[in-house]
mmCIF file of C-alpha atoms in Angstrom:
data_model
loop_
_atom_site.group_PDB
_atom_site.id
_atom_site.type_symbol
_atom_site.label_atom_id
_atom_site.label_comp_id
_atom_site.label_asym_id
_atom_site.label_seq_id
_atom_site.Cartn_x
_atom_site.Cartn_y
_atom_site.Cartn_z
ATOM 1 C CA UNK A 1 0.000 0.000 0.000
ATOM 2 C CA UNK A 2 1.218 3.445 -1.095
ATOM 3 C CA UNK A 3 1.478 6.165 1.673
ATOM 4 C CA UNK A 4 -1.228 8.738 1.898
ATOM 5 C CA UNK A 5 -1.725 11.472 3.747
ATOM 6 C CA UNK A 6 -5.106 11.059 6.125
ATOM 7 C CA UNK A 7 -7.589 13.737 7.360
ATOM 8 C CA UNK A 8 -11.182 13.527 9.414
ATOM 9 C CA UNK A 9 -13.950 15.309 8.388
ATOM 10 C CA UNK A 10 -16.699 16.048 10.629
ATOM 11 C CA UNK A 11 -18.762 18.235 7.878
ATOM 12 C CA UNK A 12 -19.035 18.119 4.157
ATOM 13 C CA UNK A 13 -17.369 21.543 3.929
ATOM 14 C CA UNK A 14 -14.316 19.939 5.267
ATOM 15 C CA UNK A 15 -13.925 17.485 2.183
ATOM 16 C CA UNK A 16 -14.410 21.024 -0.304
ATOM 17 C CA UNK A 17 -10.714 21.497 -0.958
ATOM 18 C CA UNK A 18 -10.784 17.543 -1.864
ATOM 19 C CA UNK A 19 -8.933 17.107 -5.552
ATOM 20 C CA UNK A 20 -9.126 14.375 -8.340
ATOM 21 C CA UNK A 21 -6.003 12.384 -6.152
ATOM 22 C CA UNK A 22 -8.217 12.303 -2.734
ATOM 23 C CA UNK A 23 -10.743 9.525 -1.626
ATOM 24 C CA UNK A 24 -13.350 9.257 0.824
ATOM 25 C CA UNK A 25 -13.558 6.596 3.380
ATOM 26 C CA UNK A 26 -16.462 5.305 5.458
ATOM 27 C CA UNK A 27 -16.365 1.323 5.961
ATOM 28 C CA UNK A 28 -13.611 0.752 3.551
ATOM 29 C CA UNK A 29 -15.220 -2.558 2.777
ATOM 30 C CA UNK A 30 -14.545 -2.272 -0.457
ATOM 31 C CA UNK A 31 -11.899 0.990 -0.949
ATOM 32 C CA UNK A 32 -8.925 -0.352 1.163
ATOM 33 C CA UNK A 33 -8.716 -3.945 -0.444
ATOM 34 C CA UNK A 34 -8.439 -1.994 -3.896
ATOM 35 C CA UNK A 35 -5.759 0.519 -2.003
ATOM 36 C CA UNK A 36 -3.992 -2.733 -0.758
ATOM 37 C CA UNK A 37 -3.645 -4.463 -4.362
ATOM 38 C CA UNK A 38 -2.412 -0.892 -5.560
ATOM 39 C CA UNK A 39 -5.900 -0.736 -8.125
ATOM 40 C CA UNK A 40 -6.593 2.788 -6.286
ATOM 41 C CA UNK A 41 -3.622 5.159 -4.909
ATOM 42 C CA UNK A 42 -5.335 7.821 -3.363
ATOM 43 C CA UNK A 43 -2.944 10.677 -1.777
ATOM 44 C CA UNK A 44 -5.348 11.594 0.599
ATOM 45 C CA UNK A 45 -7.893 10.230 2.368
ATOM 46 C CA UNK A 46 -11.016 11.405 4.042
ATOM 47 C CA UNK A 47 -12.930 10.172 6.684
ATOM 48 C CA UNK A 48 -16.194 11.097 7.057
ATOM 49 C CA UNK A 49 -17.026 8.773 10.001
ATOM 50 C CA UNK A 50 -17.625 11.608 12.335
ATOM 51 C CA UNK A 51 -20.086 13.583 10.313
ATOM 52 C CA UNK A 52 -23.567 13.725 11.599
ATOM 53 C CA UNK A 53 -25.208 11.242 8.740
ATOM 54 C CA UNK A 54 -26.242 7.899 10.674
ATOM 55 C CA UNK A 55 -29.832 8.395 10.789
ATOM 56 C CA UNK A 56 -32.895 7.322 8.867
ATOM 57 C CA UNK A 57 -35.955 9.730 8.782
ATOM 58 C CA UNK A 58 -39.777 9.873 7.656
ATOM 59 C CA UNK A 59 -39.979 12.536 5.417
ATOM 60 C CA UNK A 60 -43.262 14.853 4.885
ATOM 61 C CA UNK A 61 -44.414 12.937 1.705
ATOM 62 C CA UNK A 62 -44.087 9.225 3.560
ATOM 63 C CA UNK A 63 -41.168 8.378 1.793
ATOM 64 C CA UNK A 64 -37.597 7.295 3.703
ATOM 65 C CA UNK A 65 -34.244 9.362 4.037
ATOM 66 C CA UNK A 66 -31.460 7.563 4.364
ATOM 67 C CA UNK A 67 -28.334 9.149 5.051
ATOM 68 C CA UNK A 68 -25.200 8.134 3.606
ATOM 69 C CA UNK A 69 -23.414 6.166 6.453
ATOM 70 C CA UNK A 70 -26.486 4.463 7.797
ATOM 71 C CA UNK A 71 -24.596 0.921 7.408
ATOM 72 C CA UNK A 72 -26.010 -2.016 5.616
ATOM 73 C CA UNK A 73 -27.355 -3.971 8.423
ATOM 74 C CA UNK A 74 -28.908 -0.907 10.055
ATOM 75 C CA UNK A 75 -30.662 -0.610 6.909
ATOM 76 C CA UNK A 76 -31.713 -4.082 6.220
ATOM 77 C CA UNK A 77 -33.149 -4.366 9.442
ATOM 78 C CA UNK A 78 -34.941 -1.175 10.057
ATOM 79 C CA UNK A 79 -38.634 -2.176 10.290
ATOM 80 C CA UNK A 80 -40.218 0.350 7.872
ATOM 81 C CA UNK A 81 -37.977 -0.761 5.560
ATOM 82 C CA UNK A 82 -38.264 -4.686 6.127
ATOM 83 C CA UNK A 83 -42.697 -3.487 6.281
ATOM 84 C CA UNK A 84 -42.830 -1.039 3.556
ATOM 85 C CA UNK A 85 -39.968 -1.585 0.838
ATOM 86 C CA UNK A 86 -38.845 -5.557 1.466
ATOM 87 C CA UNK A 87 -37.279 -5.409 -1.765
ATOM 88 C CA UNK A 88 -34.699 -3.333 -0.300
ATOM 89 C CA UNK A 89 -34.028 -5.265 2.807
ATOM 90 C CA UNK A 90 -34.057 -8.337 0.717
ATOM 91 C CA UNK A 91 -31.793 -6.993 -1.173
ATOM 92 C CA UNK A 92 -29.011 -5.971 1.239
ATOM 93 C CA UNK A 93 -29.003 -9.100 2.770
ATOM 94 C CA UNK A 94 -28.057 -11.007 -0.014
ATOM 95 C CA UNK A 95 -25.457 -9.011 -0.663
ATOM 96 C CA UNK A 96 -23.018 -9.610 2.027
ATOM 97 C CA UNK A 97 -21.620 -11.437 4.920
ATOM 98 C CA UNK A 98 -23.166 -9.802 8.109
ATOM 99 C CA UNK A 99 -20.036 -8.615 8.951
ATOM 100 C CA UNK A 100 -19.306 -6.669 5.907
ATOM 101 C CA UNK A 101 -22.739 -5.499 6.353
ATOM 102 C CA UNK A 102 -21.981 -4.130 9.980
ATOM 103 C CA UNK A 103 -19.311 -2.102 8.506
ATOM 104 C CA UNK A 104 -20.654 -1.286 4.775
ATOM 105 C CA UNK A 105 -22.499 2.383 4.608
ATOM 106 C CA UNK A 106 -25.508 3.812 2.232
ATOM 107 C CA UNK A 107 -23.349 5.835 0.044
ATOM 108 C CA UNK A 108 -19.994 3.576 0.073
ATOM 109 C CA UNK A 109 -22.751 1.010 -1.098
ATOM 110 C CA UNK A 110 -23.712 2.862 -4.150
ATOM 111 C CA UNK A 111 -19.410 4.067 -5.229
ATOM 112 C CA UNK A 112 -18.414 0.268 -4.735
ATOM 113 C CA UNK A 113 -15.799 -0.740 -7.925
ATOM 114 C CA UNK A 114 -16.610 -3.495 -10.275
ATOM 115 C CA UNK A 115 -15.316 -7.054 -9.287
ATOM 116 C CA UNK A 116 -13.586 -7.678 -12.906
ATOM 117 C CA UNK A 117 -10.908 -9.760 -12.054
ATOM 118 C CA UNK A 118 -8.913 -7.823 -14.580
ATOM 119 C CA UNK A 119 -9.616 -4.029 -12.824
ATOM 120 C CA UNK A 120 -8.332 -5.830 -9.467
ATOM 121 C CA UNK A 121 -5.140 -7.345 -11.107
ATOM 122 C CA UNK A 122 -2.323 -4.705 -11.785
ATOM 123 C CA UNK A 123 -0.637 -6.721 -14.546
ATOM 124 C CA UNK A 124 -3.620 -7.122 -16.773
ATOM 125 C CA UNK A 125 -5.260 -4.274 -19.193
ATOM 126 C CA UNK A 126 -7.811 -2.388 -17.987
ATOM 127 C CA UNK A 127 -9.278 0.872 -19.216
ATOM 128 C CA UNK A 128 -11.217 1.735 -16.653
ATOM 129 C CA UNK A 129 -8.020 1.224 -14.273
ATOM 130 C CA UNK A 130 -5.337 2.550 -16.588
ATOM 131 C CA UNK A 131 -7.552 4.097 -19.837
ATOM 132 C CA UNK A 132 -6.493 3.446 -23.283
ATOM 133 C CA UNK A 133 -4.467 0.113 -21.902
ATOM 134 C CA UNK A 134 -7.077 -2.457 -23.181
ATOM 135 C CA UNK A 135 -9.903 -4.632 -21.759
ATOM 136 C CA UNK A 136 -8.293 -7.746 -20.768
ATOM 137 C CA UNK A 137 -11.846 -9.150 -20.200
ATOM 138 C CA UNK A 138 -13.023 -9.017 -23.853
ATOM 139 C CA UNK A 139 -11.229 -11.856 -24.839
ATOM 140 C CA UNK A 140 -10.498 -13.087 -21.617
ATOM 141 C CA UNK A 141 -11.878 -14.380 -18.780
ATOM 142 C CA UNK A 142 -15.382 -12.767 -18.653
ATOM 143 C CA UNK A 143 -18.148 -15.170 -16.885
ATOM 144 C CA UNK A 144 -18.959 -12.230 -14.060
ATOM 145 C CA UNK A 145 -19.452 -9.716 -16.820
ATOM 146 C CA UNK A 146 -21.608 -7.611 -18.914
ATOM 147 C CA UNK A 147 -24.051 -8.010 -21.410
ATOM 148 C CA UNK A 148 -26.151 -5.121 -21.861
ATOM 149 C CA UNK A 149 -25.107 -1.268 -21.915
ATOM 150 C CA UNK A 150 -21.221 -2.073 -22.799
ATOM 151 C CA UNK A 151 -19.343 -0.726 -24.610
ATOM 152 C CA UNK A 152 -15.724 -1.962 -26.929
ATOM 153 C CA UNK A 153 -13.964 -0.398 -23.874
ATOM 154 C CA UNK A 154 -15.270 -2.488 -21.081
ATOM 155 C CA UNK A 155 -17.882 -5.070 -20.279
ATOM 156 C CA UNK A 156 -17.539 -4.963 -16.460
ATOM 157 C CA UNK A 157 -20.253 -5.103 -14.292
ATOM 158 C CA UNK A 158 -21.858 -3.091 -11.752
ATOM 159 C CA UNK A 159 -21.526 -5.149 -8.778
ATOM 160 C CA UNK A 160 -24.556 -3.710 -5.986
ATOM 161 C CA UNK A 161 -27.314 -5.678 -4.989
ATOM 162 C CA UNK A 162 -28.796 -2.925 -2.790
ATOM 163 C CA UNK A 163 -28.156 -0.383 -5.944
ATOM 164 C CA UNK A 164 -30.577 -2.721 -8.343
ATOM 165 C CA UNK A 165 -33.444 -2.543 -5.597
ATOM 166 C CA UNK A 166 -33.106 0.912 -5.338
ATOM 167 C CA UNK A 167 -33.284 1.903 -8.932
ATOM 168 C CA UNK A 168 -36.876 -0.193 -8.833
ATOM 169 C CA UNK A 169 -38.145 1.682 -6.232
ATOM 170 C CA UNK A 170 -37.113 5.154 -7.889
ATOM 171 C CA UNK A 171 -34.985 6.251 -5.470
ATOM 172 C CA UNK A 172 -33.215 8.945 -5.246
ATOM 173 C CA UNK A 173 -29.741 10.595 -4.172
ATOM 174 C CA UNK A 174 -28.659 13.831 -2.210
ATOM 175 C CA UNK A 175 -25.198 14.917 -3.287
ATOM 176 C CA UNK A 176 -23.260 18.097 -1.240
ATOM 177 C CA UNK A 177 -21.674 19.974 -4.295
ATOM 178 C CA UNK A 178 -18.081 20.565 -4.016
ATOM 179 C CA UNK A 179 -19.819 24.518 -4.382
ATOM 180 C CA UNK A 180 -21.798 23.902 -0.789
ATOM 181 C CA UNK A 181 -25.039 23.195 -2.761
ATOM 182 C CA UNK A 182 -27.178 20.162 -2.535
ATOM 183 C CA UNK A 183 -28.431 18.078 -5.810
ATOM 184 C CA UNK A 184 -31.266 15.623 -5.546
ATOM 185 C CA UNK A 185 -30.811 12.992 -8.468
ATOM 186 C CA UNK A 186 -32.919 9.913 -9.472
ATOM 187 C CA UNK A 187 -30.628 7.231 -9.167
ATOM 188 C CA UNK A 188 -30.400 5.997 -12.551
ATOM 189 C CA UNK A 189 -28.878 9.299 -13.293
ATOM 190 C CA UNK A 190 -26.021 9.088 -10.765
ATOM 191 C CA UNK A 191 -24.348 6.543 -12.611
ATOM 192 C CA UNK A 192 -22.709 6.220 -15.942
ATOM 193 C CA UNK A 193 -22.101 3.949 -18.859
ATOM 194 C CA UNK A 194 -18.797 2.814 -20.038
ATOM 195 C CA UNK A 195 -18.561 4.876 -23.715
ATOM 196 C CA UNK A 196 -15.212 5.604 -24.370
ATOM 197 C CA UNK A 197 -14.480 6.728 -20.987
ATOM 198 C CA UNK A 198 -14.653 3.824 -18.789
ATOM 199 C CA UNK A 199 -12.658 5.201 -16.072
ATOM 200 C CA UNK A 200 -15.558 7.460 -15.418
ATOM 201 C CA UNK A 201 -18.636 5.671 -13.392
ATOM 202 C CA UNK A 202 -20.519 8.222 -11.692
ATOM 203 C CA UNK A 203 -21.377 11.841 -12.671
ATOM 204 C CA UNK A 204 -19.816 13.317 -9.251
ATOM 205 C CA UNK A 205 -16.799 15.549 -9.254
ATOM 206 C CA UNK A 206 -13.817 15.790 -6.823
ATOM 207 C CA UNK A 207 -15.298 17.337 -3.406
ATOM 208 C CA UNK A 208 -18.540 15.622 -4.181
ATOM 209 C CA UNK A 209 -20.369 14.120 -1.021
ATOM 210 C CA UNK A 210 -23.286 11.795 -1.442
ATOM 211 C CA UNK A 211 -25.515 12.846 1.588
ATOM 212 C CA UNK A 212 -28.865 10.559 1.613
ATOM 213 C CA UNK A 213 -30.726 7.793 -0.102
ATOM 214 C CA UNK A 214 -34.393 9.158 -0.620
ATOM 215 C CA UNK A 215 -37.131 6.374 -0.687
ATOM 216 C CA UNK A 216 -40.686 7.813 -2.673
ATOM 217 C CA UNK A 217 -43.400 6.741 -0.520
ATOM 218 C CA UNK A 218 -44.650 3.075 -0.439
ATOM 219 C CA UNK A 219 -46.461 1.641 -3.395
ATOM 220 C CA UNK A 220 -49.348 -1.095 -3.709
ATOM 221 C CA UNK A 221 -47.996 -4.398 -5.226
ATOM 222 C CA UNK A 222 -45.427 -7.271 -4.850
ATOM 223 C CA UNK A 223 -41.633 -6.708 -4.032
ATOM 224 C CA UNK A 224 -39.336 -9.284 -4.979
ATOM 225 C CA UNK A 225 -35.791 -9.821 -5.429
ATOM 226 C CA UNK A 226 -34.141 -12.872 -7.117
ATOM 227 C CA UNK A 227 -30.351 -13.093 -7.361
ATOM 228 C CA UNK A 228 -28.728 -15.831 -9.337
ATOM 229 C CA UNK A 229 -24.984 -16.692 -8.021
ATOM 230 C CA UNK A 230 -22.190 -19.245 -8.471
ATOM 231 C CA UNK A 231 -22.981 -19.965 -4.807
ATOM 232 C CA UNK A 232 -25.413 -19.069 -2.381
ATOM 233 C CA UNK A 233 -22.394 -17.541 0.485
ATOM 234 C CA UNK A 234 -22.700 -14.076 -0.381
ATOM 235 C CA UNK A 235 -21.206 -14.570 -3.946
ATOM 236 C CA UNK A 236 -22.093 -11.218 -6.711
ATOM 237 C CA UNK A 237 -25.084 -11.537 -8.848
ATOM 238 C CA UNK A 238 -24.749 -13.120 -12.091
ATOM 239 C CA UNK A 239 -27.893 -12.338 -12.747
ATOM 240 C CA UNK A 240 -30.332 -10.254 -9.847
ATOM 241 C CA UNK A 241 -34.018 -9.491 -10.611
ATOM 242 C CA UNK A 242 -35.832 -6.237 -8.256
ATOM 243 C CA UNK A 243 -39.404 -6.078 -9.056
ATOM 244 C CA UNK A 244 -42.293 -4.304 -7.630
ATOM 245 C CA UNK A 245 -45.590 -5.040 -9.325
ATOM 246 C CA UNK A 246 -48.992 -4.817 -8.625
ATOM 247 C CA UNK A 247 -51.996 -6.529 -10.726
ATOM 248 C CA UNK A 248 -55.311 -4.796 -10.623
ATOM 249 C CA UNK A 249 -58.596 -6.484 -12.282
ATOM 250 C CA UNK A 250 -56.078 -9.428 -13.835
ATOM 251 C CA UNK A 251 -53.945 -7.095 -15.806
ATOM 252 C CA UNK A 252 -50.750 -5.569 -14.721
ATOM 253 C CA UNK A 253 -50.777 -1.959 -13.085
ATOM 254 C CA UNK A 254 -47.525 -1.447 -12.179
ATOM 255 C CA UNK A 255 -44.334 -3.445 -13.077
ATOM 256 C CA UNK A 256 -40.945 -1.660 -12.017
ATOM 257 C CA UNK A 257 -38.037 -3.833 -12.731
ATOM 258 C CA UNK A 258 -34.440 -3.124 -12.584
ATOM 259 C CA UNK A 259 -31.550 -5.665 -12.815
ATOM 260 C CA UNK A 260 -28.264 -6.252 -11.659
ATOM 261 C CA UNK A 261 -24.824 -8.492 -13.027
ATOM 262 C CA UNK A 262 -26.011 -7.481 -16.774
ATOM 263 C CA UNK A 263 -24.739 -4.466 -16.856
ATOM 264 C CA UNK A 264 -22.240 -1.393 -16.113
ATOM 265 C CA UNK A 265 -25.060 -0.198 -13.902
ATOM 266 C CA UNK A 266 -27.695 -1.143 -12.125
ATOM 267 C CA UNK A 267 -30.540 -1.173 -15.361
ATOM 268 C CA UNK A 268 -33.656 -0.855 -16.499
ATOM 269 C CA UNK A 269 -35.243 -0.342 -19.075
ATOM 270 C CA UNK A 270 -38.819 1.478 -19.901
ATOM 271 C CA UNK A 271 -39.554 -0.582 -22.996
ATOM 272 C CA UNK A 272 -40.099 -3.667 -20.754
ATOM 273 C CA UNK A 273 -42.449 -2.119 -18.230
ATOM 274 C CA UNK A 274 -44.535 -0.038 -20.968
ATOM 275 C CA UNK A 275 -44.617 -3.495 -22.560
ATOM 276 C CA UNK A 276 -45.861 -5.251 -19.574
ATOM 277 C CA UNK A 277 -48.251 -2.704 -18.257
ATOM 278 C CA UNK A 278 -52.166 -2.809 -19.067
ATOM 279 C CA UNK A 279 -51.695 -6.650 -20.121
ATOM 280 C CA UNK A 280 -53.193 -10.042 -18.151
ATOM 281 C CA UNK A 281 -49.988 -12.179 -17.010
ATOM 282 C CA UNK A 282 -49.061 -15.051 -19.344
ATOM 283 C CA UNK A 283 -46.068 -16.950 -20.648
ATOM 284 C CA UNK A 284 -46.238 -14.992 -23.823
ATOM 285 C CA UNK A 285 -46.204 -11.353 -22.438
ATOM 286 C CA UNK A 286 -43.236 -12.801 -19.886
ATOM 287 C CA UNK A 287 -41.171 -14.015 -23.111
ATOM 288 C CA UNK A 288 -42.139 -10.902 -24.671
ATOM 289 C CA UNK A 289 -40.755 -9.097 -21.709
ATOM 290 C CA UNK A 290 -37.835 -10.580 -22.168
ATOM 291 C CA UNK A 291 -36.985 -10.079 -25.643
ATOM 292 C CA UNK A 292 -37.517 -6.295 -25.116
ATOM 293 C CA UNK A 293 -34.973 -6.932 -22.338
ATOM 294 C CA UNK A 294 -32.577 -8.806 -24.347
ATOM 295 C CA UNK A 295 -32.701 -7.108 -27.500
ATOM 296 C CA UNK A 296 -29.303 -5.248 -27.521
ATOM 297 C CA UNK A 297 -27.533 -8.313 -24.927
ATOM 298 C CA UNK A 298 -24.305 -9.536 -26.199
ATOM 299 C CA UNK A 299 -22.145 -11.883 -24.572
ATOM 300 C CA UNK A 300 -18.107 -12.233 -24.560
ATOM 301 C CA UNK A 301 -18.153 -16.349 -24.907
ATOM 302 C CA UNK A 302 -17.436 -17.164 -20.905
ATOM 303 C CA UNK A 303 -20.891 -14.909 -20.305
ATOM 304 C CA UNK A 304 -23.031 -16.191 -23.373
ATOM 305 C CA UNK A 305 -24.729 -18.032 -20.929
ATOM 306 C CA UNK A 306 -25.940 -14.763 -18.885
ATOM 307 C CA UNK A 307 -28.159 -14.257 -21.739
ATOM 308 C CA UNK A 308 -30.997 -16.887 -21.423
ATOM 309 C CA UNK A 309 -30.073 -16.983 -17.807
ATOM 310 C CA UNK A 310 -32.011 -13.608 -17.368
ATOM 311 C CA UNK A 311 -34.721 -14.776 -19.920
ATOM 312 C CA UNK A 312 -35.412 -17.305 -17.263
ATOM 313 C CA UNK A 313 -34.907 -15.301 -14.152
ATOM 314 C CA UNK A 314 -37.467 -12.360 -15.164
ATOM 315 C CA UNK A 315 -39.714 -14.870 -16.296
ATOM 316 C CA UNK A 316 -39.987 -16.589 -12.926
ATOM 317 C CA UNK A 317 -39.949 -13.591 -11.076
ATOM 318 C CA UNK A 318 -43.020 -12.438 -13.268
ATOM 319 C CA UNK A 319 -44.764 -15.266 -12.733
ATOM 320 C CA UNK A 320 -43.971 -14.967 -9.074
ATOM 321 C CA UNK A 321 -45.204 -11.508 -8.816
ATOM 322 C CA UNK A 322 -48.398 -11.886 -10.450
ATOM 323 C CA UNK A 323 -49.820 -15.437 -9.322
#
């Protein structure tokens, strides 16, 4: 590990003067194994431990605020959570060991690095490590990778659980400007996709502070959330499923689907719930469903098999959901 210099912050003002060679720290679940191997070489670090953002509030509309170092387990466990959005909950604890999640925050949660076995390993290309040096994973070893939303840069995946339930739910995130202002952004928009710029993931700047998590107000309907792994000890999704939906009369009112281990980030796509809303469940919509979902999926040969993998794991959870 390279030597950096480290600071504690006890407000977001202290993190201001922060610069493109600083990093924050709050677990460090994920951040200090990627300082150990040398992936990330921050200067600087800062920890934000000691700000005043550990709590989780009812806000005016009924919705949930959830600030950024509310850990995992607090979280997962919080009864209006567990009562009101299980998908969440659901989701957090299949993400990690209990004592990751004892340590793992809100907004460290959402900034986790892919798991691409060739970002972790120095010697190996890897554009979103070291841009312009190559994907090692296009024609490499690629079964954890992407499908959907790649791009000839990088196939690497996006590797939150709690992230994917999120986006279904239409959360969104508070983010303290490096300026001192505050930025409320749907979720889907914090994040980007690989382009020709792979080394960027997120649209925050240098002296950027994720803040909250803010839950919309509970919804009528089913919650569910399937993840598909190599094995069931707290392995990363090769394919996760969050769905909330809600049949009224026999036909499908509401069907809000997002999906994790196909892509760069957490996705989903319109075109599938537009597709599924207004119509009775059946095994034709569900394939249907799919092939909206599936209609730009490419594999890499070791993840060809991610493809009908998700065909099957929508389809169950659909059938799931609506029964």
């Amino acid at each position: 590990m390279k030597p950096f210099a480290y600071d504690r912050a006890t407000h977001p003002s202290d993190i201001a003067f922060a610069d493109a060679g600083a990093a924050i720290i709050a677990g460090g679940t994920n951040l200090l194994d990627l300082m150990k191997l040398e992936v990330m070489t921050p200067d600087r670090l800062f920890d934000i431990n000691r700000m005043d953002l550990s709590s989780i509030q009812q806000t005016e509309n009924g919705g949930l605020k959830v600030e950024t170092l509310v850990t995992n387990s607090d979280l997962a466990a919080d009864m209006r959570v567990r009562q009101h959005w299980p998908v969440l909950s659901r989701a957090l604890l299949a993400g990690a060991s209990g004592q990751l999640r004892n340590k793992a925050t809100t907004g460290g949660n959402l900034l986790q690095r892919t798991r691409c076995h060739y970002f972790y390993d120095t010697a190996m290309p890897c554009n979103k490590r070291e841009p312009g040096s190559g994907c090692g994973a296009m024609g490499g070893v690629n079964r954890i990778n992407a499908v959907l939303g790649t791009s000839d840069k990088c196939i690497a995946t996006h590797p939150s659980d709690m992230a994917v339930a999120l986006r279904a739910l239409g959360a969104t995130v508070e983010v303290r400007k490096k300026s001192g202002a505050v930025q409320s952004l749907p979720l889907g928009t914090l994040y980007v996709l690989p382009g020709d710029t792979p080394e960027r993931e997120t649209v925050l700047e240098a002296g950027d502070l994720i803040t909250a998590v803010c839950l919309p107000p509970p919804v009528k309907g089913r919650q569910i959330y399937r993840k598909v792994r190599d094995r069931a000890s707290y392995a990363f999704a090769l394919v996760s499923v969050a769905a909330v939906v809600e049949v009224v009369d026999g036909k499908i009112a509401r069907a809000d689907l997002a999906f994790g281990g196909l892509a760069p980030v957490p996705w989903r796509d319109g075109a599938v719930e537009e597709l599924l809303i207004g119509n009775a469940p059946s095994t034709s919509l569900f394939d249907a469903a799919a092939d909206q979902l599936l209609r730009t999926a490419k594999g890499h040969g070791g993840n060809d098999f991610k493809i009908p993998l998700a065909r099957r794991t929508l389809k169950a959870v659909l059938e799931e959901a609506t029964r």
